[in-house]
Amino acid sequence: MADRGDPEHDRFKAVYDQHYPAVLRYAARRVGAEAARDIAAETFLTAWRRLDRVPPGQPLPWLYATARNCLANELRRRDRRERLDSRIRAEATRGRGAAAPEPSQQVAERLAVLAALASLRPNDQEALRLIAWEQLDAAAAAQAMGCSTAAFRVRLHRARHRLARALDQADDPGGADPDAVTTSSAYPPGTEISA
């Protein structure tokens, strides 16, 4: 590396010292502790190589976006085995007004939330995680996902709606949608095509 008096080295060291734990936690929540160290190392290697692109005032969203790209490569190689933090469960069940459940019920609810989350598209999952796990505001989360704040808010709203719908479907797997139109045939009566 460079000499101790080098401003680039000093800036990188300050960014690393301040944000390494947050990037490590970000990765660990998605791929586990062992792989998270590799993701964090790759993220900061990219930051060193592209230090001129790291925003000086608020580098954490940029680091999250870089870590997200590194994670995408890791996640392609791994099966989905992500675990949700209690904040996701609280966010997903907000407004349901339940008392403190029994441990077995907590496990069942957590598994239901995991299954519902896994059924969502990757961008929906990431939007929910950035807000619930990383506690980013909408502007920082938008930067991490590479979109405008308005677009992120729309994505987050839709992701929450899809998660709630997936949880409702898990609660009532055989139930019919009361708003759905059901017909016995795709053709009007008397015009069915026989085989």
Short mmCIF file of C-alpha atoms in Angstrom, two decimals:
data_model
loop_
_atom_site.label_atom_id
_atom_site.label_comp_id
_atom_site.label_asym_id
_atom_site.label_seq_id
_atom_site.Cartn_x
_atom_site.Cartn_y
_atom_site.Cartn_z
CA MET A 1 0.00 0.00 0.00
CA ALA A 2 0.97 3.62 0.23
CA ASP A 3 2.86 5.59 2.88
CA ARG A 4 1.14 6.57 6.10
CA GLY A 5 1.00 10.22 4.99
CA ASP A 6 -0.91 9.34 1.80
CA PRO A 7 -4.38 10.98 1.86
CA GLU A 8 -5.95 8.11 -0.13
CA HIS A 9 -4.60 5.56 2.33
CA ASP A 10 -5.84 7.62 5.28
CA ARG A 11 -9.28 8.06 3.72
CA PHE A 12 -9.59 4.36 2.94
CA LYS A 13 -8.46 3.42 6.44
CA ALA A 14 -11.07 5.75 7.96
CA VAL A 15 -13.83 4.27 5.77
CA TYR A 16 -12.67 0.73 6.57
CA ASP A 17 -12.40 1.32 10.32
CA GLN A 18 -15.81 2.97 10.52
CA HIS A 19 -17.86 0.74 8.19
CA TYR A 20 -16.27 -2.73 8.13
CA PRO A 21 -18.48 -4.05 10.98
CA ALA A 22 -21.66 -2.85 9.26
CA VAL A 23 -20.67 -4.42 5.92
CA LEU A 24 -19.72 -7.65 7.70
CA ARG A 25 -23.11 -7.76 9.46
CA TYR A 26 -24.85 -6.99 6.17
CA ALA A 27 -23.19 -9.97 4.50
CA ALA A 28 -23.46 -12.29 7.50
CA ARG A 29 -27.22 -11.89 7.61
CA ARG A 30 -27.39 -13.13 4.04
CA VAL A 31 -24.70 -15.80 3.66
CA GLY A 32 -23.44 -16.73 7.13
CA ALA A 33 -20.38 -15.66 9.10
CA GLU A 34 -17.71 -17.55 7.15
CA ALA A 35 -18.73 -16.35 3.69
CA ALA A 36 -19.48 -12.88 5.08
CA ARG A 37 -15.80 -12.26 5.76
CA ASP A 38 -15.04 -13.00 2.10
CA ILE A 39 -17.84 -10.71 0.94
CA ALA A 40 -16.62 -7.90 3.22
CA ALA A 41 -13.04 -8.36 2.00
CA GLU A 42 -14.16 -8.25 -1.63
CA THR A 43 -16.29 -5.17 -0.93
CA PHE A 44 -13.39 -3.26 0.59
CA LEU A 45 -11.00 -4.42 -2.13
CA THR A 46 -13.41 -2.88 -4.63
CA ALA A 47 -13.61 0.26 -2.47
CA TRP A 48 -9.80 0.55 -2.47
CA ARG A 49 -9.62 0.08 -6.24
CA ARG A 50 -12.42 2.59 -6.85
CA LEU A 51 -11.81 4.97 -3.97
CA ASP A 52 -12.54 7.92 -6.26
CA ARG A 53 -16.12 6.60 -6.65
CA VAL A 54 -16.78 6.17 -2.92
CA PRO A 55 -18.87 9.14 -1.77
CA PRO A 56 -16.85 10.98 0.89
CA GLY A 57 -19.82 12.17 2.94
CA GLN A 58 -21.85 8.97 3.13
CA PRO A 59 -19.92 5.89 1.97
CA LEU A 60 -22.10 3.24 3.66
CA PRO A 61 -24.86 3.04 1.00
CA TRP A 62 -22.16 2.75 -1.70
CA LEU A 63 -20.48 -0.02 0.30
CA TYR A 64 -23.84 -1.78 0.70
CA ALA A 65 -24.43 -1.57 -3.06
CA THR A 66 -20.97 -3.01 -3.71
CA ALA A 67 -21.50 -5.74 -1.12
CA ARG A 68 -24.84 -6.50 -2.75
CA ASN A 69 -23.11 -7.08 -6.07
CA CYS A 70 -20.55 -9.34 -4.37
CA LEU A 71 -23.35 -11.20 -2.63
CA ALA A 72 -25.17 -11.75 -5.90
CA ASN A 73 -22.26 -13.87 -7.08
CA GLU A 74 -22.22 -15.78 -3.80
CA LEU A 75 -25.97 -16.31 -3.76
CA ARG A 76 -25.94 -17.76 -7.27
CA ARG A 77 -23.69 -20.50 -5.91
CA ARG A 78 -25.77 -21.19 -2.82
CA ASP A 79 -29.26 -22.41 -2.12
CA ARG A 80 -31.55 -20.04 -0.27
CA ARG A 81 -30.98 -20.62 3.45
CA GLU A 82 -31.52 -17.16 4.75
CA ARG A 83 -32.80 -16.50 8.21
CA LEU A 84 -34.87 -13.50 9.13
CA ASP A 85 -34.27 -11.31 12.08
CA SER A 86 -37.15 -10.66 14.47
CA ARG A 87 -37.48 -7.20 12.91
CA ILE A 88 -38.69 -8.72 9.63
CA ARG A 89 -41.29 -10.78 11.48
CA ALA A 90 -42.41 -7.69 13.35
CA GLU A 91 -42.57 -5.70 10.09
CA ALA A 92 -44.48 -8.44 8.30
CA THR A 93 -46.97 -9.01 11.09
CA ARG A 94 -47.41 -5.33 11.94
CA GLY A 95 -51.01 -4.59 12.63
CA ARG A 96 -51.99 -8.16 13.46
CA GLY A 97 -52.01 -7.35 17.18
CA ALA A 98 -50.83 -10.65 18.63
CA ALA A 99 -49.76 -11.22 22.22
CA ALA A 100 -46.38 -12.81 22.93
CA PRO A 101 -46.66 -16.25 21.30
CA GLU A 102 -45.43 -19.55 22.68
CA PRO A 103 -41.94 -20.64 21.52
CA SER A 104 -43.39 -23.29 19.21
CA GLN A 105 -45.69 -20.68 17.69
CA GLN A 106 -42.73 -18.31 17.26
CA VAL A 107 -40.86 -21.02 15.35
CA ALA A 108 -43.89 -21.71 13.18
CA GLU A 109 -44.35 -17.99 12.49
CA ARG A 110 -40.67 -17.56 11.67
CA LEU A 111 -40.81 -20.49 9.23
CA ALA A 112 -43.93 -19.02 7.65
CA VAL A 113 -42.22 -15.63 7.25
CA LEU A 114 -39.12 -17.31 5.80
CA ALA A 115 -41.24 -19.21 3.30
CA ALA A 116 -43.19 -16.08 2.40
CA LEU A 117 -39.99 -14.06 1.97
CA ALA A 118 -38.42 -16.80 -0.14
CA SER A 119 -41.45 -16.68 -2.44
CA LEU A 120 -40.81 -13.00 -3.22
CA ARG A 121 -38.65 -11.72 -6.03
CA PRO A 122 -35.02 -10.94 -5.08
CA ASN A 123 -35.54 -7.17 -5.38
CA ASP A 124 -38.56 -7.34 -3.05
CA GLN A 125 -36.53 -9.35 -0.54
CA GLU A 126 -33.65 -6.87 -0.71
CA ALA A 127 -35.91 -3.84 -0.26
CA LEU A 128 -37.42 -5.36 2.89
CA ARG A 129 -34.00 -6.33 4.26
CA LEU A 130 -32.42 -2.92 3.69
CA ILE A 131 -35.16 -1.26 5.71
CA ALA A 132 -35.63 -3.89 8.44
CA TRP A 133 -32.14 -5.36 8.89
CA GLU A 134 -29.86 -2.52 7.89
CA GLN A 135 -32.22 0.21 9.15
CA LEU A 136 -31.49 2.43 6.19
CA ASP A 137 -33.80 5.29 5.35
CA ALA A 138 -35.47 5.27 1.95
CA ALA A 139 -32.85 7.52 0.32
CA ALA A 140 -29.90 5.38 1.45
CA ALA A 141 -31.68 2.15 0.57
CA ALA A 142 -32.50 3.56 -2.87
CA GLN A 143 -28.84 4.37 -3.40
CA ALA A 144 -27.88 0.85 -2.33
CA MET A 145 -30.36 -0.62 -4.82
CA GLY A 146 -29.38 1.78 -7.58
CA CYS A 147 -32.71 3.54 -8.04
CA SER A 148 -34.37 6.83 -7.12
CA THR A 149 -35.89 7.37 -3.69
CA ALA A 150 -39.38 7.55 -5.19
CA ALA A 151 -38.86 4.30 -7.10
CA PHE A 152 -37.55 2.62 -3.94
CA ARG A 153 -40.58 3.74 -1.93
CA VAL A 154 -42.86 2.23 -4.56
CA ARG A 155 -40.80 -1.00 -4.54
CA LEU A 156 -40.93 -1.15 -0.75
CA HIS A 157 -44.69 -0.58 -0.68
CA ARG A 158 -45.21 -3.34 -3.25
CA ALA A 159 -42.79 -5.68 -1.46
CA ARG A 160 -44.64 -5.21 1.83
CA HIS A 161 -47.95 -5.85 0.08
CA ARG A 162 -46.59 -9.00 -1.60
CA LEU A 163 -45.14 -10.26 1.68
CA ALA A 164 -48.45 -9.70 3.47
CA ARG A 165 -50.29 -11.49 0.65
CA ALA A 166 -47.85 -14.41 0.79
CA LEU A 167 -48.33 -14.62 4.57
CA ASP A 168 -52.11 -14.52 4.19
CA GLN A 169 -51.94 -17.33 1.61
CA ALA A 170 -49.78 -19.35 3.99
CA ASP A 171 -52.39 -18.83 6.75
CA ASP A 172 -55.19 -19.98 4.43
CA PRO A 173 -53.58 -22.30 1.85
CA GLY A 174 -56.85 -23.82 0.63
CA GLY A 175 -58.95 -20.71 0.85
CA ALA A 176 -60.25 -19.08 -2.26
CA ASP A 177 -59.71 -15.42 -3.03
CA PRO A 178 -63.11 -13.78 -2.44
CA ASP A 179 -62.34 -11.23 -5.15
CA ALA A 180 -61.44 -13.87 -7.72
CA VAL A 181 -63.87 -14.67 -10.52
CA THR A 182 -64.30 -18.42 -10.87
CA THR A 183 -65.71 -20.13 -13.91
CA SER A 184 -65.75 -23.77 -14.88
CA SER A 185 -64.55 -23.02 -18.40
CA ALA A 186 -62.59 -20.37 -20.20
CA TYR A 187 -65.33 -20.30 -22.85
CA PRO A 188 -68.90 -18.96 -22.57
CA PRO A 189 -71.58 -21.64 -21.96
CA GLY A 190 -72.41 -23.63 -25.07
CA THR A 191 -69.16 -22.73 -26.86
CA GLU A 192 -66.79 -25.20 -25.16
CA ILE A 193 -64.46 -27.06 -27.46
CA SER A 194 -64.61 -30.82 -27.07
CA ALA A 195 -61.53 -32.97 -27.42
#
